[in-house]
Amino acid sequence: MRLRCAVLDDYQGVATEVADWSPVADDVEVVGFARHFADEDALAAALADFDIVVTLRERVPFPASLLARLPRLKLLIASGMRNTVIDYAAAEAQGVTVCGTPSASTPPVELTWALLLGLARGLVTENEALRAGGPWQSTVGADLHGRRLGLLGLGKIGSRVARVGLAFGMRVSAWSRHLTKERAEEFGVELAASKEELLSSSDFVSVHLALGDRTRGLIGAAELALLKPTAYLVNTSRAAIVDQDALLTALHEGRFAGAGVDVFDVEPLPADHPMRSAPRLLATPHLGYVSRANYEAYYTGAVEDIQAFLAGSPVRRLG
């Protein structure tokens, strides 16, 4: 009997197109789900008859309560090599093997710049006006050259964003709790004296930190108040790093020029979520990781994980 494999959040229906699943075709039936399951009951019902689940990034939590309702589950594959929403202890206790896949850090870097440039040059406003027969030029773009780009975090993604900023002729500074002057200088970046100094002195601020106890709510109302009236904020990292209520208030009150956001407190966003109608906001539906090369890496890696699991030698184990 063939095993059944569920691919979650395959919104574009491309999981079986961007990778070659033929090596496991004789042993595994692959079923993609294009819709997101909003609650644990719906998810448990949908996955009850599956032996393998491929989950996309950290969109779907797998707590002990859900795992207990999936007695057939034997292999859980998470795209990438880091996932904070899987209960690894519960998976191990239930005999579920958890594996990861290769991934790339370049797609979120590129989306960060798409948002930043879109904000700076008013691309959405101007495009909509042009297509609707509206005014010919209604915005005055913000310059990048000579302006300060402030980065919260200088890891794999932040350091790549920094390189692009320098190529634009920007002055780039960075801050995080453990960032050293030596690390900053390695990338031609200034070390900001503090989070507050970075926020108050930057023309563009971009968030590139991992979410944890120390970074949750790192940017709240007090921090947003430090931004220049002409500054822009971009967050392609995790929504909870920036207090969402404080961000919405600041946008509605026009305290700074605008924000570019790719991450939200609830995903997918409900139709009536206030982020959908917030002013001065350029928002995308968590596209940071959504690129063909990344999807090829995810799903080719998933096939490799399944092959290795069937052979009795799992690879890229997580937990």
CSV table of C-alpha atoms in Angstrom, one decimal:
chain,number,residue,atom,x,y,z
A,1,MET,CA,0.0,0.0,0.0
A,2,ARG,CA,1.3,3.4,-1.0
A,3,LEU,CA,1.9,6.0,1.8
A,4,ARG,CA,0.0,9.3,1.6
A,5,CYS,CA,1.8,12.6,1.7
A,6,ALA,CA,0.1,15.9,2.3
A,7,VAL,CA,1.7,19.2,1.2
A,8,LEU,CA,0.2,22.1,3.2
A,9,ASP,CA,-0.3,25.6,2.0
A,10,ASP,CA,0.5,24.9,-1.6
A,11,TYR,CA,-1.4,28.1,-2.6
A,12,GLN,CA,0.0,28.2,-6.1
A,13,GLY,CA,-0.4,24.4,-6.7
A,14,VAL,CA,3.3,24.1,-7.8
A,15,ALA,CA,4.8,21.7,-5.2
A,16,THR,CA,4.7,18.7,-7.6
A,17,GLU,CA,5.8,20.9,-10.6
A,18,VAL,CA,9.0,22.6,-9.2
A,19,ALA,CA,10.5,19.3,-8.1
A,20,ASP,CA,10.8,15.8,-9.5
A,21,TRP,CA,8.7,13.5,-7.3
A,22,SER,CA,9.2,10.4,-9.5
A,23,PRO,CA,11.8,8.8,-7.2
A,24,VAL,CA,9.1,8.2,-4.6
A,25,ALA,CA,6.1,7.9,-7.0
A,26,ASP,CA,5.8,4.1,-6.6
A,27,ASP,CA,5.7,4.4,-2.8
A,28,VAL,CA,4.0,7.7,-2.1
A,29,GLU,CA,0.8,9.4,-3.2
A,30,VAL,CA,1.2,13.2,-3.0
A,31,VAL,CA,-1.8,15.5,-2.3
A,32,GLY,CA,-1.5,19.2,-2.2
A,33,PHE,CA,-3.7,21.5,-0.2
A,34,ALA,CA,-4.2,25.0,-1.7
A,35,ARG,CA,-6.2,26.3,1.2
A,36,HIS,CA,-5.1,27.1,4.7
A,37,PHE,CA,-6.7,25.3,7.6
A,38,ALA,CA,-7.7,27.9,10.2
A,39,ASP,CA,-8.0,25.7,13.3
A,40,GLU,CA,-6.7,22.5,14.7
A,41,ASP,CA,-10.0,20.6,14.3
A,42,ALA,CA,-10.1,21.2,10.5
A,43,LEU,CA,-6.4,20.4,10.2
A,44,ALA,CA,-6.7,17.2,12.2
A,45,ALA,CA,-9.6,16.0,10.1
A,46,ALA,CA,-7.8,16.8,6.8
A,47,LEU,CA,-4.6,15.0,7.8
A,48,ALA,CA,-6.1,12.0,9.5
A,49,ASP,CA,-5.3,9.6,6.6
A,50,PHE,CA,-1.8,10.8,5.9
A,51,ASP,CA,1.5,9.2,6.8
A,52,ILE,CA,3.7,12.1,5.7
A,53,VAL,CA,3.1,15.9,5.9
A,54,VAL,CA,5.2,18.6,4.3
A,55,THR,CA,4.6,21.9,6.0
A,56,LEU,CA,5.7,25.3,4.6
A,57,ARG,CA,7.9,27.3,6.8
A,58,GLU,CA,6.2,28.1,10.2
A,59,ARG,CA,2.7,28.7,8.8
A,60,VAL,CA,1.1,25.7,10.7
A,61,PRO,CA,1.9,24.9,14.3
A,62,PHE,CA,2.2,21.2,15.2
A,63,PRO,CA,1.7,21.1,19.0
A,64,ALA,CA,1.3,17.9,21.0
A,65,SER,CA,-2.5,18.2,20.9
A,66,LEU,CA,-2.5,18.1,17.1
A,67,LEU,CA,0.2,15.3,16.8
A,68,ALA,CA,-1.9,13.2,19.1
A,69,ARG,CA,-4.8,13.3,16.7
A,70,LEU,CA,-2.6,12.1,13.8
A,71,PRO,CA,-1.9,8.4,14.6
A,72,ARG,CA,-0.8,7.6,11.1
A,73,LEU,CA,1.8,10.3,10.9
A,74,LYS,CA,5.3,9.0,10.6
A,75,LEU,CA,7.3,11.7,8.9
A,76,LEU,CA,6.9,15.5,9.2
A,77,ILE,CA,9.0,17.6,6.8
A,78,ALA,CA,9.4,21.4,7.5
A,79,SER,CA,10.8,23.6,4.7
A,80,GLY,CA,14.1,25.0,5.9
A,81,MET,CA,16.2,23.9,8.8
A,82,ARG,CA,14.6,26.0,11.6
A,83,ASN,CA,11.0,25.6,12.8
A,84,THR,CA,9.8,27.0,16.2
A,85,VAL,CA,6.2,25.8,15.9
A,86,ILE,CA,6.7,22.0,16.0
A,87,ASP,CA,6.7,20.2,19.4
A,88,TYR,CA,9.7,18.1,18.8
A,89,ALA,CA,9.4,16.2,22.2
A,90,ALA,CA,5.8,15.3,21.4
A,91,ALA,CA,6.8,14.2,17.9
A,92,GLU,CA,9.6,12.0,19.2
A,93,ALA,CA,7.3,10.5,21.9
A,94,GLN,CA,4.8,9.6,19.2
A,95,GLY,CA,7.4,8.1,16.9
A,96,VAL,CA,7.2,10.9,14.3
A,97,THR,CA,10.5,11.7,12.5
A,98,VAL,CA,10.9,15.5,11.8
A,99,CYS,CA,13.2,16.6,8.9
A,100,GLY,CA,14.1,19.9,7.3
A,101,THR,CA,15.1,20.9,3.8
A,102,PRO,CA,17.6,23.2,2.1
A,103,SER,CA,16.6,26.9,1.8
A,104,ALA,CA,18.0,30.2,0.6
A,105,SER,CA,18.3,33.6,2.3
A,106,THR,CA,18.4,35.6,-0.9
A,107,PRO,CA,14.6,35.7,-1.6
A,108,PRO,CA,13.7,37.7,1.6
A,109,VAL,CA,16.6,40.0,0.8
A,110,GLU,CA,15.2,40.7,-2.6
A,111,LEU,CA,11.7,41.2,-1.3
A,112,THR,CA,13.0,43.6,1.4
A,113,TRP,CA,14.3,45.8,-1.4
A,114,ALA,CA,11.2,45.5,-3.4
A,115,LEU,CA,9.2,46.9,-0.5
A,116,LEU,CA,11.7,49.6,0.4
A,117,LEU,CA,12.0,50.8,-3.2
A,118,GLY,CA,8.2,50.6,-3.7
A,119,LEU,CA,7.7,52.8,-0.6
A,120,ALA,CA,10.5,55.2,-1.5
A,121,ARG,CA,9.2,55.9,-5.0
A,122,GLY,CA,5.5,55.6,-4.4
A,123,LEU,CA,5.2,52.8,-7.0
A,124,VAL,CA,1.8,51.5,-6.0
A,125,THR,CA,0.2,55.0,-5.9
A,126,GLU,CA,1.7,56.0,-9.2
A,127,ASN,CA,0.9,52.7,-10.9
A,128,GLU,CA,-2.7,52.7,-9.8
A,129,ALA,CA,-3.1,56.4,-10.9
A,130,LEU,CA,-1.6,55.6,-14.3
A,131,ARG,CA,-3.9,52.6,-14.9
A,132,ALA,CA,-7.0,54.4,-13.8
A,133,GLY,CA,-6.4,57.6,-15.8
A,134,GLY,CA,-5.5,59.5,-12.7
A,135,PRO,CA,-2.9,62.3,-12.2
A,136,TRP,CA,0.3,62.2,-14.1
A,137,GLN,CA,2.8,62.2,-11.2
A,138,SER,CA,1.4,62.8,-7.7
A,139,THR,CA,4.3,61.8,-5.4
A,140,VAL,CA,7.8,63.0,-4.9
A,141,GLY,CA,10.1,60.0,-4.4
A,142,ALA,CA,12.5,59.6,-1.4
A,143,ASP,CA,16.2,59.3,-2.4
A,144,LEU,CA,18.3,56.4,-1.2
A,145,HIS,CA,21.7,57.7,-2.2
A,146,GLY,CA,23.2,59.5,0.8
A,147,ARG,CA,20.4,58.5,3.2
A,148,ARG,CA,20.9,56.3,6.2
A,149,LEU,CA,19.7,52.7,6.2
A,150,GLY,CA,19.3,51.3,9.8
A,151,LEU,CA,19.2,47.5,10.1
A,152,LEU,CA,17.9,45.7,13.2
A,153,GLY,CA,20.0,42.6,12.8
A,154,LEU,CA,23.1,41.8,10.7
A,155,GLY,CA,22.8,38.1,10.2
A,156,LYS,CA,22.6,36.2,6.9
A,157,ILE,CA,19.7,38.3,5.6
A,158,GLY,CA,20.6,41.6,7.2
A,159,SER,CA,24.2,41.5,6.0
A,160,ARG,CA,23.0,40.9,2.4
A,161,VAL,CA,20.5,43.8,2.7
A,162,ALA,CA,23.4,45.9,3.9
A,163,ARG,CA,25.5,45.2,0.8
A,164,VAL,CA,22.7,46.4,-1.5
A,165,GLY,CA,22.3,49.5,0.6
A,166,LEU,CA,26.0,50.3,0.2
A,167,ALA,CA,25.7,49.7,-3.5
A,168,PHE,CA,23.0,52.4,-3.6
A,169,GLY,CA,25.4,54.8,-1.9
A,170,MET,CA,23.5,54.7,1.4
A,171,ARG,CA,25.1,55.1,4.8
A,172,VAL,CA,24.3,51.8,6.6
A,173,SER,CA,24.2,51.2,10.3
A,174,ALA,CA,23.1,48.2,12.3
A,175,TRP,CA,22.1,47.2,15.8
A,176,SER,CA,21.3,44.1,17.8
A,177,ARG,CA,21.9,43.1,21.3
A,178,HIS,CA,25.1,41.1,20.6
A,179,LEU,CA,26.3,42.8,17.5
A,180,THR,CA,30.0,43.8,17.7
A,181,LYS,CA,31.8,46.7,16.1
A,182,GLU,CA,34.1,44.1,14.4
A,183,ARG,CA,31.1,42.3,12.9
A,184,ALA,CA,29.6,45.5,11.6
A,185,GLU,CA,32.9,46.7,10.1
A,186,GLU,CA,33.3,43.3,8.3
A,187,PHE,CA,30.4,44.4,6.1
A,188,GLY,CA,31.3,48.1,5.9
A,189,VAL,CA,28.5,49.0,8.4
A,190,GLU,CA,28.5,51.4,11.3
A,191,LEU,CA,27.5,50.0,14.7
A,192,ALA,CA,24.7,52.1,16.2
A,193,ALA,CA,25.2,53.0,19.8
A,194,SER,CA,21.7,51.7,20.7
A,195,LYS,CA,18.4,50.7,19.3
A,196,GLU,CA,17.1,54.1,20.0
A,197,GLU,CA,19.9,55.8,18.2
A,198,LEU,CA,19.4,53.7,15.2
A,199,LEU,CA,15.7,54.4,15.0
A,200,SER,CA,16.0,58.1,15.5
A,201,SER,CA,18.8,58.6,13.0
A,202,SER,CA,17.7,56.4,10.1
A,203,ASP,CA,15.8,57.3,7.0
A,204,PHE,CA,14.9,53.7,6.3
A,205,VAL,CA,14.7,51.0,9.0
A,206,SER,CA,14.6,47.3,8.1
A,207,VAL,CA,14.0,44.4,10.6
A,208,HIS,CA,16.1,41.3,10.3
A,209,LEU,CA,16.0,39.5,13.6
A,210,ALA,CA,14.8,36.1,14.7
A,211,LEU,CA,11.7,36.0,16.9
A,212,GLY,CA,12.3,35.1,20.5
A,213,ASP,CA,11.6,36.2,24.0
A,214,ARG,CA,14.0,39.1,23.7
A,215,THR,CA,12.8,40.4,20.3
A,216,ARG,CA,9.0,39.9,20.8
A,217,GLY,CA,7.6,43.5,20.9
A,218,LEU,CA,11.1,45.0,20.5
A,219,ILE,CA,9.6,47.8,18.5
A,220,GLY,CA,6.6,49.3,20.3
A,221,ALA,CA,4.9,52.6,20.5
A,222,ALA,CA,7.9,54.3,22.2
A,223,GLU,CA,10.3,53.1,19.6
A,224,LEU,CA,8.0,54.0,16.7
A,225,ALA,CA,7.8,57.5,18.1
A,226,LEU,CA,11.5,57.8,17.6
A,227,LEU,CA,11.3,57.5,13.8
A,228,LYS,CA,11.7,60.6,11.7
A,229,PRO,CA,8.4,61.9,10.2
A,230,THR,CA,10.0,61.1,6.8
A,231,ALA,CA,11.3,57.7,7.7
A,232,TYR,CA,10.1,54.3,6.4
A,233,LEU,CA,9.9,51.0,8.3
A,234,VAL,CA,10.2,47.6,6.6
A,235,ASN,CA,9.5,44.3,8.3
A,236,THR,CA,10.1,41.0,6.4
A,237,SER,CA,11.1,39.1,9.5
A,238,ARG,CA,8.4,38.3,12.0
A,239,ALA,CA,5.3,40.3,12.8
A,240,ALA,CA,5.6,40.0,16.6
A,241,ILE,CA,8.9,41.9,16.6
A,242,VAL,CA,6.9,45.0,15.9
A,243,ASP,CA,3.9,45.7,18.1
A,244,GLN,CA,1.0,45.4,15.6
A,245,ASP,CA,-1.4,47.7,17.5
A,246,ALA,CA,1.2,50.3,17.9
A,247,LEU,CA,2.2,50.1,14.2
A,248,LEU,CA,-1.4,50.5,13.1
A,249,THR,CA,-1.9,53.5,15.4
A,250,ALA,CA,1.3,55.2,14.1
A,251,LEU,CA,0.3,54.6,10.5
A,252,HIS,CA,-3.2,56.0,11.0
A,253,GLU,CA,-1.8,59.0,12.8
A,254,GLY,CA,0.9,59.6,10.2
A,255,ARG,CA,3.7,59.6,12.6
A,256,PHE,CA,6.2,58.5,10.0
A,257,ALA,CA,6.2,58.2,6.2
A,258,GLY,CA,5.1,54.6,5.8
A,259,ALA,CA,5.8,50.9,6.3
A,260,GLY,CA,6.4,47.9,4.1
A,261,VAL,CA,5.2,44.7,5.7
A,262,ASP,CA,5.4,41.0,4.6
A,263,VAL,CA,4.5,39.4,7.9
A,264,PHE,CA,1.4,39.5,10.0
A,265,ASP,CA,0.1,38.4,13.4
A,266,VAL,CA,-2.5,36.1,11.7
A,267,GLU,CA,-1.8,34.4,8.4
A,268,PRO,CA,-3.6,34.4,6.0
A,269,LEU,CA,-5.0,37.7,6.9
A,270,PRO,CA,-8.8,37.7,7.6
A,271,ALA,CA,-10.7,39.7,5.1
A,272,ASP,CA,-11.6,42.3,7.7
A,273,HIS,CA,-8.2,42.6,9.3
A,274,PRO,CA,-7.2,46.2,9.9
A,275,MET,CA,-3.8,45.7,8.2
A,276,ARG,CA,-5.7,45.3,4.9
A,277,SER,CA,-6.9,48.9,5.0
A,278,ALA,CA,-4.2,50.7,6.9
A,279,PRO,CA,-2.9,54.0,5.3
A,280,ARG,CA,0.8,54.5,4.4
A,281,LEU,CA,1.2,50.7,4.2
A,282,LEU,CA,2.7,48.6,1.4
A,283,ALA,CA,1.9,45.0,2.3
A,284,THR,CA,2.5,41.7,0.7
A,285,PRO,CA,1.1,38.2,1.7
A,286,HIS,CA,4.3,36.8,3.2
A,287,LEU,CA,6.2,36.5,-0.1
A,288,GLY,CA,9.7,36.6,1.5
A,289,TYR,CA,10.4,33.0,0.9
A,290,VAL,CA,8.2,32.5,-2.2
A,291,SER,CA,10.5,32.2,-5.1
A,292,ARG,CA,11.0,29.5,-7.7
A,293,ALA,CA,14.5,28.7,-6.6
A,294,ASN,CA,13.5,28.4,-3.0
A,295,TYR,CA,10.5,26.2,-3.8
A,296,GLU,CA,12.7,24.0,-5.9
A,297,ALA,CA,15.0,23.6,-2.9
A,298,TYR,CA,12.1,23.0,-0.5
A,299,TYR,CA,10.4,20.3,-2.4
A,300,THR,CA,13.4,18.6,-3.9
A,301,GLY,CA,14.7,18.4,-0.3
A,302,ALA,CA,11.3,17.0,0.7
A,303,VAL,CA,11.6,14.2,-1.9
A,304,GLU,CA,15.2,13.5,-0.6
A,305,ASP,CA,13.9,13.3,3.0
A,306,ILE,CA,11.1,10.9,2.0
A,307,GLN,CA,13.6,8.7,0.1
A,308,ALA,CA,16.0,8.6,3.0
A,309,PHE,CA,13.2,7.9,5.5
A,310,LEU,CA,11.9,5.0,3.4
A,311,ALA,CA,15.4,3.6,3.2
A,312,GLY,CA,15.6,3.7,7.0
A,313,SER,CA,18.2,6.5,7.2
A,314,PRO,CA,16.5,9.9,7.7
A,315,VAL,CA,18.5,13.0,6.8
A,316,ARG,CA,18.4,16.6,8.0
A,317,ARG,CA,16.6,15.6,11.2
A,318,LEU,CA,15.3,18.4,13.4
A,319,GLY,CA,14.5,18.6,17.1
